[in-house]
Amino acid sequence: MSLPLAFPVKMLAGVIAALSFATAAQAAMPEPPSPMTLVNMSFDQRMAHVKQVHTAVLQSTPQEVDSYMKKYDTQMSKLSPADAKKYEEKRQANANALTPQQQSAFVAQQKSFAQSLTPAQRAELKPHHDAWLANQNAIANKK
């Protein structure tokens, strides 16, 4: 009698494992780090984060990407004026401190990501990205 019971249990476990794997393969965007955490990361940490986000974008829907961007915008808008100023100063300092090799690595990562998008993905993501850039500029100009 244990054989008939064991088989359905194993089948159920296999189905659950397959569903878990399928869900993990369609991973949604990660939670965005706080702006201050992001700006205080080392170059290598920021590059790893960029690669993680790029990978997630390729596996996510445009709505999930938009949600990620809105969460980050919300975090940015919650910064106090003093923290926003610190953030911008640190961001600029990070950009100015990049070595030519780091700049090349960053540009290569951006190009690689752009080339990995299909034309359909680009078309789907462009309005979300444009709206996010406009919002980032609005936030930056307020502070």
mmCIF file of C-alpha atoms in Angstrom:
data_model
loop_
_atom_site.group_PDB
_atom_site.id
_atom_site.type_symbol
_atom_site.label_atom_id
_atom_site.label_comp_id
_atom_site.label_asym_id
_atom_site.label_seq_id
_atom_site.Cartn_x
_atom_site.Cartn_y
_atom_site.Cartn_z
ATOM 1 C CA MET A 1 0.000 0.000 0.000
ATOM 2 C CA SER A 2 2.870 2.393 0.551
ATOM 3 C CA LEU A 3 3.765 2.263 -3.139
ATOM 4 C CA PRO A 4 0.464 3.773 -4.295
ATOM 5 C CA LEU A 5 0.701 6.498 -1.616
ATOM 6 C CA ALA A 6 4.375 7.216 -2.295
ATOM 7 C CA PHE A 7 3.803 7.685 -6.025
ATOM 8 C CA PRO A 8 1.170 10.454 -5.661
ATOM 9 C CA VAL A 9 3.288 12.168 -3.018
ATOM 10 C CA LYS A 10 6.320 12.063 -5.301
ATOM 11 C CA MET A 11 4.197 13.333 -8.208
ATOM 12 C CA LEU A 12 2.857 16.180 -6.090
ATOM 13 C CA ALA A 13 6.378 17.040 -4.925
ATOM 14 C CA GLY A 14 7.556 17.019 -8.544
ATOM 15 C CA VAL A 15 4.721 19.298 -9.637
ATOM 16 C CA ILE A 16 5.408 21.718 -6.775
ATOM 17 C CA ALA A 17 9.122 21.718 -7.586
ATOM 18 C CA ALA A 18 8.401 22.364 -11.273
ATOM 19 C CA LEU A 19 6.057 25.218 -10.416
ATOM 20 C CA SER A 20 8.611 26.679 -8.031
ATOM 21 C CA PHE A 21 11.304 26.460 -10.688
ATOM 22 C CA ALA A 22 9.032 28.058 -13.311
ATOM 23 C CA THR A 23 8.159 30.867 -10.922
ATOM 24 C CA ALA A 24 11.829 31.434 -10.100
ATOM 25 C CA ALA A 25 12.680 31.501 -13.804
ATOM 26 C CA GLN A 26 10.149 34.291 -14.234
ATOM 27 C CA ALA A 27 11.587 36.246 -11.333
ATOM 28 C CA ALA A 28 10.159 39.669 -10.840
ATOM 29 C CA MET A 29 12.312 42.712 -10.374
ATOM 30 C CA PRO A 30 14.248 42.792 -7.092
ATOM 31 C CA GLU A 31 13.453 45.426 -4.521
ATOM 32 C CA PRO A 32 15.457 48.545 -5.321
ATOM 33 C CA PRO A 33 18.096 49.492 -2.767
ATOM 34 C CA SER A 34 17.744 52.849 -1.095
ATOM 35 C CA PRO A 35 19.374 55.684 -3.059
ATOM 36 C CA MET A 36 21.875 56.298 -0.254
ATOM 37 C CA THR A 37 22.818 52.610 -0.151
ATOM 38 C CA LEU A 38 23.248 52.548 -3.907
ATOM 39 C CA VAL A 39 25.377 55.676 -4.069
ATOM 40 C CA ASN A 40 27.621 54.416 -1.255
ATOM 41 C CA MET A 41 28.370 51.107 -2.988
ATOM 42 C CA SER A 42 31.776 50.523 -4.509
ATOM 43 C CA PHE A 43 32.043 50.532 -8.288
ATOM 44 C CA ASP A 44 32.127 46.730 -8.358
ATOM 45 C CA GLN A 45 29.031 46.523 -6.153
ATOM 46 C CA ARG A 46 27.191 49.019 -8.364
ATOM 47 C CA MET A 47 28.172 47.061 -11.488
ATOM 48 C CA ALA A 48 26.941 43.833 -9.903
ATOM 49 C CA HIS A 49 23.674 45.588 -9.048
ATOM 50 C CA VAL A 50 23.330 46.913 -12.618
ATOM 51 C CA LYS A 51 23.897 43.414 -14.011
ATOM 52 C CA GLN A 52 21.305 41.993 -11.596
ATOM 53 C CA VAL A 53 18.757 44.604 -12.635
ATOM 54 C CA HIS A 54 19.493 44.092 -16.336
ATOM 55 C CA THR A 55 19.012 40.340 -15.940
ATOM 56 C CA ALA A 56 15.750 40.903 -14.079
ATOM 57 C CA VAL A 57 14.513 43.351 -16.726
ATOM 58 C CA LEU A 58 15.008 40.707 -19.399
ATOM 59 C CA GLN A 59 12.868 38.277 -17.371
ATOM 60 C CA SER A 60 10.184 40.753 -16.239
ATOM 61 C CA THR A 61 7.164 42.369 -17.766
ATOM 62 C CA PRO A 62 7.221 46.083 -18.583
ATOM 63 C CA GLN A 63 4.764 46.598 -15.734
ATOM 64 C CA GLU A 64 7.167 44.951 -13.278
ATOM 65 C CA VAL A 65 9.990 47.142 -14.551
ATOM 66 C CA ASP A 66 7.767 50.210 -14.213
ATOM 67 C CA SER A 67 6.883 49.192 -10.658
ATOM 68 C CA TYR A 68 10.599 48.853 -9.827
ATOM 69 C CA MET A 69 11.301 52.315 -11.221
ATOM 70 C CA LYS A 70 8.375 53.833 -9.317
ATOM 71 C CA LYS A 71 9.579 52.258 -6.064
ATOM 72 C CA TYR A 72 13.010 53.784 -6.588
ATOM 73 C CA ASP A 73 11.437 57.167 -7.438
ATOM 74 C CA THR A 74 9.389 56.982 -4.242
ATOM 75 C CA GLN A 75 12.563 56.345 -2.256
ATOM 76 C CA MET A 76 14.254 59.296 -3.979
ATOM 77 C CA SER A 77 11.341 61.620 -3.278
ATOM 78 C CA LYS A 78 11.414 60.697 0.424
ATOM 79 C CA LEU A 79 14.993 61.924 0.827
ATOM 80 C CA SER A 80 15.324 65.034 2.926
ATOM 81 C CA PRO A 81 16.816 68.048 1.128
ATOM 82 C CA ALA A 82 20.088 67.490 3.028
ATOM 83 C CA ASP A 83 20.184 63.797 2.076
ATOM 84 C CA ALA A 84 19.270 64.626 -1.524
ATOM 85 C CA LYS A 85 22.194 67.030 -1.646
ATOM 86 C CA LYS A 86 24.527 64.386 -0.150
ATOM 87 C CA TYR A 87 23.208 61.868 -2.659
ATOM 88 C CA GLU A 88 23.839 64.147 -5.638
ATOM 89 C CA GLU A 89 27.320 65.123 -4.418
ATOM 90 C CA LYS A 90 28.256 61.480 -3.873
ATOM 91 C CA ARG A 91 26.804 60.460 -7.253
ATOM 92 C CA GLN A 92 28.847 63.143 -8.994
ATOM 93 C CA ALA A 93 31.972 62.226 -7.029
ATOM 94 C CA ASN A 94 31.504 58.566 -8.004
ATOM 95 C CA ALA A 95 31.130 59.517 -11.669
ATOM 96 C CA ASN A 96 34.219 61.740 -11.576
ATOM 97 C CA ALA A 97 36.279 59.080 -9.795
ATOM 98 C CA LEU A 98 35.763 56.412 -12.451
ATOM 99 C CA THR A 99 38.919 55.236 -14.131
ATOM 100 C CA PRO A 100 38.936 54.900 -17.920
ATOM 101 C CA GLN A 101 38.722 51.112 -17.467
ATOM 102 C CA GLN A 102 35.674 51.451 -15.204
ATOM 103 C CA GLN A 103 34.025 53.824 -17.670
ATOM 104 C CA SER A 104 34.666 51.343 -20.466
ATOM 105 C CA ALA A 105 33.270 48.483 -18.377
ATOM 106 C CA PHE A 106 30.128 50.472 -17.593
ATOM 107 C CA VAL A 107 29.588 51.482 -21.225
ATOM 108 C CA ALA A 108 30.177 47.889 -22.337
ATOM 109 C CA GLN A 109 27.583 46.649 -19.823
ATOM 110 C CA GLN A 110 25.035 49.207 -21.027
ATOM 111 C CA LYS A 111 25.655 48.293 -24.687
ATOM 112 C CA SER A 112 25.450 44.583 -23.925
ATOM 113 C CA PHE A 113 22.120 45.077 -22.194
ATOM 114 C CA ALA A 114 20.742 47.235 -25.013
ATOM 115 C CA GLN A 115 21.798 44.661 -27.605
ATOM 116 C CA SER A 116 20.213 41.828 -25.621
ATOM 117 C CA LEU A 117 16.781 43.455 -25.842
ATOM 118 C CA THR A 118 14.565 42.411 -28.706
ATOM 119 C CA PRO A 119 12.942 45.190 -30.739
ATOM 120 C CA ALA A 120 9.626 44.287 -29.093
ATOM 121 C CA GLN A 121 11.167 44.578 -25.606
ATOM 122 C CA ARG A 122 12.698 47.936 -26.513
ATOM 123 C CA ALA A 123 9.347 49.189 -27.767
ATOM 124 C CA GLU A 124 7.586 47.951 -24.604
ATOM 125 C CA LEU A 125 10.181 49.374 -22.219
ATOM 126 C CA LYS A 126 10.808 52.735 -23.920
ATOM 127 C CA PRO A 127 7.702 54.549 -22.602
ATOM 128 C CA HIS A 128 8.379 53.247 -19.093
ATOM 129 C CA HIS A 129 12.027 54.285 -19.281
ATOM 130 C CA ASP A 130 11.214 57.722 -20.729
ATOM 131 C CA ALA A 131 8.646 58.385 -17.997
ATOM 132 C CA TRP A 132 11.141 57.274 -15.355
ATOM 133 C CA LEU A 133 13.863 59.568 -16.748
ATOM 134 C CA ALA A 134 11.460 62.503 -16.789
ATOM 135 C CA ASN A 135 10.526 61.784 -13.178
ATOM 136 C CA GLN A 136 14.196 61.454 -12.149
ATOM 137 C CA ASN A 137 14.915 64.844 -13.753
ATOM 138 C CA ALA A 138 11.936 66.402 -11.984
ATOM 139 C CA ILE A 139 13.105 65.007 -8.634
ATOM 140 C CA ALA A 140 16.684 66.200 -9.238
ATOM 141 C CA ASN A 141 15.521 69.705 -10.208
ATOM 142 C CA LYS A 142 13.414 70.050 -7.028
ATOM 143 C CA LYS A 143 16.346 69.583 -4.686
#
